[in-house]
PDB file of N, CA, C and O in Angstrom:
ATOM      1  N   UNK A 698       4.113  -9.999 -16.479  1.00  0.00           N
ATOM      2  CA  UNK A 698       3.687 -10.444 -15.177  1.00  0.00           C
ATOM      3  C   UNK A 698       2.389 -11.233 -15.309  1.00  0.00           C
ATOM      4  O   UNK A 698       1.464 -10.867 -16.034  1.00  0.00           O
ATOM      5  N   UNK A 699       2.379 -12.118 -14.714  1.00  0.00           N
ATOM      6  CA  UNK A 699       1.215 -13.155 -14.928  1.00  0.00           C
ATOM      7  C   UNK A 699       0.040 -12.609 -13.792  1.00  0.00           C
ATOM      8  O   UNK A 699       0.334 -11.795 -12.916  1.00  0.00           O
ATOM      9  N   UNK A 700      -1.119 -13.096 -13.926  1.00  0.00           N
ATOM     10  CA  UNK A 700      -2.167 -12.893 -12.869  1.00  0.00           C
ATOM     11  C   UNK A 700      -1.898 -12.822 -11.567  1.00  0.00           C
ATOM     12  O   UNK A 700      -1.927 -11.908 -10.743  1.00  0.00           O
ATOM     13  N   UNK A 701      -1.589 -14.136 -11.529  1.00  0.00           N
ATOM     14  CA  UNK A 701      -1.258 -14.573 -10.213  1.00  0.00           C
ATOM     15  C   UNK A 701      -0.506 -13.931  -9.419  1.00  0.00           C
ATOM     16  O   UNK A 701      -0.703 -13.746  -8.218  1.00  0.00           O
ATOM     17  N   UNK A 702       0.462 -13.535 -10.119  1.00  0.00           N
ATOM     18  CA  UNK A 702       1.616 -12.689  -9.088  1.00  0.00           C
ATOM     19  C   UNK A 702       1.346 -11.576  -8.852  1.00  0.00           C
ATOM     20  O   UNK A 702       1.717 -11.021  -7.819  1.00  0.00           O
ATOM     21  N   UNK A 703       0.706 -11.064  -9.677  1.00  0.00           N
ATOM     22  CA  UNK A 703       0.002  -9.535  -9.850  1.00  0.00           C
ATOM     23  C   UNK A 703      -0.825  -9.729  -8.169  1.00  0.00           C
ATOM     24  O   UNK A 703      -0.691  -9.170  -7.081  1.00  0.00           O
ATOM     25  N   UNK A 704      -1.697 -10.831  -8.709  1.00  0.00           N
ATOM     26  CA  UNK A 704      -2.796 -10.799  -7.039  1.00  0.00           C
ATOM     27  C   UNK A 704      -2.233 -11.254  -5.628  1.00  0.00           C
ATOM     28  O   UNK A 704      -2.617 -11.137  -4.465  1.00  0.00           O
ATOM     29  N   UNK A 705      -0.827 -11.993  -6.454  1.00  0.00           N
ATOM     30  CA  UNK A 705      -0.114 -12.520  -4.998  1.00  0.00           C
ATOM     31  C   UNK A 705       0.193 -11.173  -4.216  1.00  0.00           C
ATOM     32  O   UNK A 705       0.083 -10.995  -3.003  1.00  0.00           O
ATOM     33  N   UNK A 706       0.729  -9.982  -5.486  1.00  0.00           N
ATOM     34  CA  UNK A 706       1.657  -8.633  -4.846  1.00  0.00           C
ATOM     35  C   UNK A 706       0.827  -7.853  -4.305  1.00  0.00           C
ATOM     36  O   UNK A 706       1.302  -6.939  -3.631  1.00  0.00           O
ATOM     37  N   UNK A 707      -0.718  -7.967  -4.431  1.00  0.00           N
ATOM     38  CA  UNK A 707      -1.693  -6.707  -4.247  1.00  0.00           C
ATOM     39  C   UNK A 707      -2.262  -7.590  -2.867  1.00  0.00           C
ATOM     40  O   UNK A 707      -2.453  -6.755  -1.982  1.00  0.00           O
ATOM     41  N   UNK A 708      -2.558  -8.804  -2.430  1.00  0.00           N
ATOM     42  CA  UNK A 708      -2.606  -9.365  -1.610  1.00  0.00           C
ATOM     43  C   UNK A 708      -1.662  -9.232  -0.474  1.00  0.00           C
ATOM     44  O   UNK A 708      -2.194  -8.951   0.600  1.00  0.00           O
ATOM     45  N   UNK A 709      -0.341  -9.378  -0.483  1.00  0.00           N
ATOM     46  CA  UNK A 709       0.899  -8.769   0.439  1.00  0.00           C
ATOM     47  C   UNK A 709       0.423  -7.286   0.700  1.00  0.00           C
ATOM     48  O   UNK A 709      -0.083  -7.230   1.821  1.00  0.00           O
ATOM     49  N   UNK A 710       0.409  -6.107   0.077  1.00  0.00           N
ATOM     50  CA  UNK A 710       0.353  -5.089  -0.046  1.00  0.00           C
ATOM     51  C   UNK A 710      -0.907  -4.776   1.149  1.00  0.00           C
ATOM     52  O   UNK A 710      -0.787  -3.965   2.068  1.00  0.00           O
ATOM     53  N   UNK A 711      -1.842  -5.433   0.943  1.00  0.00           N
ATOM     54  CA  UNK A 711      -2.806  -5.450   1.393  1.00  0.00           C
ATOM     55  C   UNK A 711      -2.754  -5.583   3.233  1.00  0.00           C
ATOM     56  O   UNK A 711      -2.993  -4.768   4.124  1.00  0.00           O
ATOM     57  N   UNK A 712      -2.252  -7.254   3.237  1.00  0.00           N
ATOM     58  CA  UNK A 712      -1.951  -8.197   4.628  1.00  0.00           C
ATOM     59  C   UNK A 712      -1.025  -6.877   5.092  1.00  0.00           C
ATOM     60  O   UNK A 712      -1.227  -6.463   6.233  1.00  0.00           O
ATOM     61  N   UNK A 713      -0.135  -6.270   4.363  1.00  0.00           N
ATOM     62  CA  UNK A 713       1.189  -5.519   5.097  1.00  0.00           C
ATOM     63  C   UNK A 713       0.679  -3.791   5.344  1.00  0.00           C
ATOM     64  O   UNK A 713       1.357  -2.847   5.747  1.00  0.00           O
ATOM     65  N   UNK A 714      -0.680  -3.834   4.954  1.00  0.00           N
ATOM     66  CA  UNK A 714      -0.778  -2.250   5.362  1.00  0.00           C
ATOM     67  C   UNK A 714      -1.943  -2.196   6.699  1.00  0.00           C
ATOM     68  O   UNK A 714      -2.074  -1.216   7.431  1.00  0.00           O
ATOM     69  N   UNK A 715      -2.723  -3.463   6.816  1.00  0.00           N
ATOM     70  CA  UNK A 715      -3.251  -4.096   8.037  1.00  0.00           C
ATOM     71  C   UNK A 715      -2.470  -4.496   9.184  1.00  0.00           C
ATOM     72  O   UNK A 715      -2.992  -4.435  10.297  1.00  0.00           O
ATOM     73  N   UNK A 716      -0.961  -5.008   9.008  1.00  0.00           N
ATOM     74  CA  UNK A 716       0.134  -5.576   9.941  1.00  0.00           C
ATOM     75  C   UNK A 716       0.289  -3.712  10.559  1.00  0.00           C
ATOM     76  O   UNK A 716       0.325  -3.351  11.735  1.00  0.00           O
ATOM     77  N   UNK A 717       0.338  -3.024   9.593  1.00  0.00           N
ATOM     78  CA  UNK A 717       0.927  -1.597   9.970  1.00  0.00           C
ATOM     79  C   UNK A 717      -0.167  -0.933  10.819  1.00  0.00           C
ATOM     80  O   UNK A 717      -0.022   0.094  11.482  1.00  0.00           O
ATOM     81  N   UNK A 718      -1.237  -1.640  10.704  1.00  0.00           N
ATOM     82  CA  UNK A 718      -2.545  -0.345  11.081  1.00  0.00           C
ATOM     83  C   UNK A 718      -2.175  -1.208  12.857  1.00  0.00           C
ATOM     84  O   UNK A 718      -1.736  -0.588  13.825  1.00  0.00           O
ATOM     85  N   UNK A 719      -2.500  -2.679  12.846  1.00  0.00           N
ATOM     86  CA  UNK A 719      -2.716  -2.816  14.259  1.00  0.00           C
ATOM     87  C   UNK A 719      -1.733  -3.229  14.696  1.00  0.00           C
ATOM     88  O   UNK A 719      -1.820  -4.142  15.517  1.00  0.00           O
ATOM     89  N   UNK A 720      -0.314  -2.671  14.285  1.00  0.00           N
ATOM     90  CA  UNK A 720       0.721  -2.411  15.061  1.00  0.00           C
ATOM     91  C   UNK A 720       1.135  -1.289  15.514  1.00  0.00           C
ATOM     92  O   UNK A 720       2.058  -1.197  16.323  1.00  0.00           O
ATOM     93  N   UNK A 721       0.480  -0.293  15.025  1.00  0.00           N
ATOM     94  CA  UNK A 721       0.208   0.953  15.438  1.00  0.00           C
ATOM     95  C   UNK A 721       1.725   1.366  14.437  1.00  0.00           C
ATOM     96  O   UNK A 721       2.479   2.031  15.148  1.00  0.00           O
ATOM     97  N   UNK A 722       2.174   1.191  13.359  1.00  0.00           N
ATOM     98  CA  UNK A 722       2.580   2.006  12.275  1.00  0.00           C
ATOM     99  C   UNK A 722       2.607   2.908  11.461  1.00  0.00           C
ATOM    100  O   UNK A 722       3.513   3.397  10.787  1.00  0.00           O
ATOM    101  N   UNK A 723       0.724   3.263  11.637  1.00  0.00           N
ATOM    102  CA  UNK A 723       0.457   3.930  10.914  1.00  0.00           C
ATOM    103  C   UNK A 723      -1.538   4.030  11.587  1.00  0.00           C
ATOM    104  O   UNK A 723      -2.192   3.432  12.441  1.00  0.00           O
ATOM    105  N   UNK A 724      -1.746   4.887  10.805  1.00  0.00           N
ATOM    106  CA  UNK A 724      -2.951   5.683  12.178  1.00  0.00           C
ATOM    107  C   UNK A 724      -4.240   4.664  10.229  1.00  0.00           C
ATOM    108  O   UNK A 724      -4.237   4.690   8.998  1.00  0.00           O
ATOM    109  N   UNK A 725      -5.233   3.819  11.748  1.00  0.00           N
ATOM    110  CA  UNK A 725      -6.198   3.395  10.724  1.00  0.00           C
ATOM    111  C   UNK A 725      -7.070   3.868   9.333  1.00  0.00           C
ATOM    112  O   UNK A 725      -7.675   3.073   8.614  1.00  0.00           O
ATOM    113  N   UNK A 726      -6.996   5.352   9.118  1.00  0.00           N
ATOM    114  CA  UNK A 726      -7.708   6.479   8.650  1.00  0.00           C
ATOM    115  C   UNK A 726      -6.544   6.841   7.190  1.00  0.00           C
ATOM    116  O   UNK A 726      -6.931   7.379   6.152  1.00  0.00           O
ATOM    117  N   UNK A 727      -5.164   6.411   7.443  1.00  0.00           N
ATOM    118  CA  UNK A 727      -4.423   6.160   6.101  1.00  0.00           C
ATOM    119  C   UNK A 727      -4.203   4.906   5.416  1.00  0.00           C
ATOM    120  O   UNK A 727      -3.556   4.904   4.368  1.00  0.00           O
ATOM    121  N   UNK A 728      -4.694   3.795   5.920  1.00  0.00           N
ATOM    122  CA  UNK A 728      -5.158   2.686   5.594  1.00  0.00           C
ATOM    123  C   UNK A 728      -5.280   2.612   3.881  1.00  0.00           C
ATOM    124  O   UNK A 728      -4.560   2.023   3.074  1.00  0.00           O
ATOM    125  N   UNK A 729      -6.220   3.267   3.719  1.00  0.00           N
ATOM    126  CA  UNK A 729      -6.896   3.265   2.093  1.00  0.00           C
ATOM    127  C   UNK A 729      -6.024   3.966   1.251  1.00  0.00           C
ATOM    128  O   UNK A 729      -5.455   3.543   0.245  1.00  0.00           O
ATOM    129  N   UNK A 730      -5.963   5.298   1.861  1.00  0.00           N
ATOM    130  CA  UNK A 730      -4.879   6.263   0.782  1.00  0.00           C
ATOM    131  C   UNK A 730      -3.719   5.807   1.022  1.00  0.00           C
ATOM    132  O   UNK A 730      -2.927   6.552   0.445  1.00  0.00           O
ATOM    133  N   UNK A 731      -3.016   4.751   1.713  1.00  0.00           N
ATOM    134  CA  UNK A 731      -2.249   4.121   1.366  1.00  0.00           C
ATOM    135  C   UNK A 731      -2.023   3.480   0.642  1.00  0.00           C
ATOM    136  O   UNK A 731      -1.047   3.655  -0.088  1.00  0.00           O
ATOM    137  N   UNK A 732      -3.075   2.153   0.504  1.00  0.00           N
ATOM    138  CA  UNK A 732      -2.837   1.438  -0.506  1.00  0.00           C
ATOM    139  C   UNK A 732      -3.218   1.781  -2.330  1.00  0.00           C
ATOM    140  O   UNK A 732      -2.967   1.133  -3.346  1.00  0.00           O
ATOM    141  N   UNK A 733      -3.909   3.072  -2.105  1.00  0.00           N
ATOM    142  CA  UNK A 733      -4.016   3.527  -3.381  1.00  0.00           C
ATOM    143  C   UNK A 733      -2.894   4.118  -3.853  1.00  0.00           C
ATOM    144  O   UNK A 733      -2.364   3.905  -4.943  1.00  0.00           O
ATOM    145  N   UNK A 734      -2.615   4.714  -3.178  1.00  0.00           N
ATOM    146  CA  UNK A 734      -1.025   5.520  -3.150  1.00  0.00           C
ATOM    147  C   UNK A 734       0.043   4.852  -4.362  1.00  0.00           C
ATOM    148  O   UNK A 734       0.481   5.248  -5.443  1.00  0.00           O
ATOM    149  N   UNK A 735       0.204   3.468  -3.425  1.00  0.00           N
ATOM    150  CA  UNK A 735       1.315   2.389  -3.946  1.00  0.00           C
ATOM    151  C   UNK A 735       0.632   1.682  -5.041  1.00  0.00           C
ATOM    152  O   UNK A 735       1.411   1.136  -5.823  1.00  0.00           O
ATOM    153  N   UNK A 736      -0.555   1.557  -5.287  1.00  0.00           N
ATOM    154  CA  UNK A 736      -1.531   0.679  -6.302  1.00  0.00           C
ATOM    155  C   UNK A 736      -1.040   1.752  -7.279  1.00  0.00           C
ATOM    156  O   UNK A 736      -0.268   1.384  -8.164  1.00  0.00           O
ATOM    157  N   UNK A 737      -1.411   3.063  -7.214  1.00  0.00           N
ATOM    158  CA  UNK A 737      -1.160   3.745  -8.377  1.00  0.00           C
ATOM    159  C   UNK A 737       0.131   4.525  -8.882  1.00  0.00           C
ATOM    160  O   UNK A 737       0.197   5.095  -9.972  1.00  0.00           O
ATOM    161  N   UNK A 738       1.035   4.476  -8.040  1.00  0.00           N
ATOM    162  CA  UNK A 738       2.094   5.975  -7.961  1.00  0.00           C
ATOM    163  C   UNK A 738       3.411   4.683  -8.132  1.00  0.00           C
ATOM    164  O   UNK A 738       4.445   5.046  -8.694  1.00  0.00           O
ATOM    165  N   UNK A 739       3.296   2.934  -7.537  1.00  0.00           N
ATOM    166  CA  UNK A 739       4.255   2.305  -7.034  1.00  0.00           C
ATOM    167  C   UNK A 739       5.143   3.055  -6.097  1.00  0.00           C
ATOM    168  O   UNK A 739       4.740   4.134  -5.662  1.00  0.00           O
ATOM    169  N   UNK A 740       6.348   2.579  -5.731  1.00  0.00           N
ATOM    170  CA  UNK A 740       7.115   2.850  -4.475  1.00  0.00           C
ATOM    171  C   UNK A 740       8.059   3.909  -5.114  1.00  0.00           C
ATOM    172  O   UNK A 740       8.977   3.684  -5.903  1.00  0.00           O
ATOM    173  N   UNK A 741       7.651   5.115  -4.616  1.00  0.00           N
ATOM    174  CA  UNK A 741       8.744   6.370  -5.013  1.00  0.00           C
ATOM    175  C   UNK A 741       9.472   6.141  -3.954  1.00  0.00           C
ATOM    176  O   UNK A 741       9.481   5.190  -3.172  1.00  0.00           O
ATOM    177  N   UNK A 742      10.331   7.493  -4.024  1.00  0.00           N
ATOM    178  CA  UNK A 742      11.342   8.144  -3.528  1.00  0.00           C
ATOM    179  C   UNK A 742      10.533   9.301  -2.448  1.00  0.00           C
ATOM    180  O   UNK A 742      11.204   9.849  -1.573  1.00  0.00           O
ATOM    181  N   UNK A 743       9.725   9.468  -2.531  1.00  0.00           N
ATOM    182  CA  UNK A 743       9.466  10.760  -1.822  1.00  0.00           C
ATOM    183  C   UNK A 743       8.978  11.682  -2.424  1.00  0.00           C
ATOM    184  O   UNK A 743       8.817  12.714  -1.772  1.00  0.00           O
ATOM    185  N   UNK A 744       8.521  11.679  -4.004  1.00  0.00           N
ATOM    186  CA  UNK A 744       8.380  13.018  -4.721  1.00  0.00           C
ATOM    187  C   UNK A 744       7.059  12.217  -4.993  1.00  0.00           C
ATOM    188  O   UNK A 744       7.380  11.940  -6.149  1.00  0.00           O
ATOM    189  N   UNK A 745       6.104  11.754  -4.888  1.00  0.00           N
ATOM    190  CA  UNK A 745       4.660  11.861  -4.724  1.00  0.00           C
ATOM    191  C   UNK A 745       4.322  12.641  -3.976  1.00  0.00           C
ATOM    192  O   UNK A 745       3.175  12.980  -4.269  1.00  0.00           O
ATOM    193  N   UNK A 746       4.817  13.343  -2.810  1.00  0.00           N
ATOM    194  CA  UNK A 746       4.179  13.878  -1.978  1.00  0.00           C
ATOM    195  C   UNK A 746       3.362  15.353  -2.726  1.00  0.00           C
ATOM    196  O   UNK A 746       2.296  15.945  -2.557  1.00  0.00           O
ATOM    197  N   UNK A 747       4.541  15.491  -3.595  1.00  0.00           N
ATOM    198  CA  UNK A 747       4.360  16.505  -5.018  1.00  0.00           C
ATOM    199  C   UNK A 747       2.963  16.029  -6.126  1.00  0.00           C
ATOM    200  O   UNK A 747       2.458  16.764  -6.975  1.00  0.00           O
ATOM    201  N   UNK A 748       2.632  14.848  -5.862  1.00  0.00           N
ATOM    202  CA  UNK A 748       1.588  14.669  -6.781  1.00  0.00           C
ATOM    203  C   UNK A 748      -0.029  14.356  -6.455  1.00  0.00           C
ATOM    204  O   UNK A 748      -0.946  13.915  -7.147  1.00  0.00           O
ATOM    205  N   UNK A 749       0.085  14.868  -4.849  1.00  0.00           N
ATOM    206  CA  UNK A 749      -1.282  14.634  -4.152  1.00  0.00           C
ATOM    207  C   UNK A 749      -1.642  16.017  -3.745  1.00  0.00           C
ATOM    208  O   UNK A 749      -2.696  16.230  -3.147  1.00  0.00           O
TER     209      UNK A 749
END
């Protein structure tokens, strides 16, 4: 994976967990441990919930 795409994907990630906060998707205060969540764990299934 090159730079770029790396910062293109963490950039989306980013824009799309802000789209969620002030669309009311998700409560402003999981904001962060969200995106660390997916920064570090990527997109499970459901069995992170097991690793927090």
């Amino acid at each position: 994976m090159t730079t770029a795409w790396l910062t293109e994907a963490f950039y989306s990630l980013v824009v799309g967990a802000v789209w969620a906060v002030r669309s009311g998707r998700c409560a402003q205060r999981d904001f962060v441990p969200m995106v660390i969540r997916m920064v570090l764990l990527g997109a499970c299934n459901g069995k992170d919930e097991q690793l927090a």
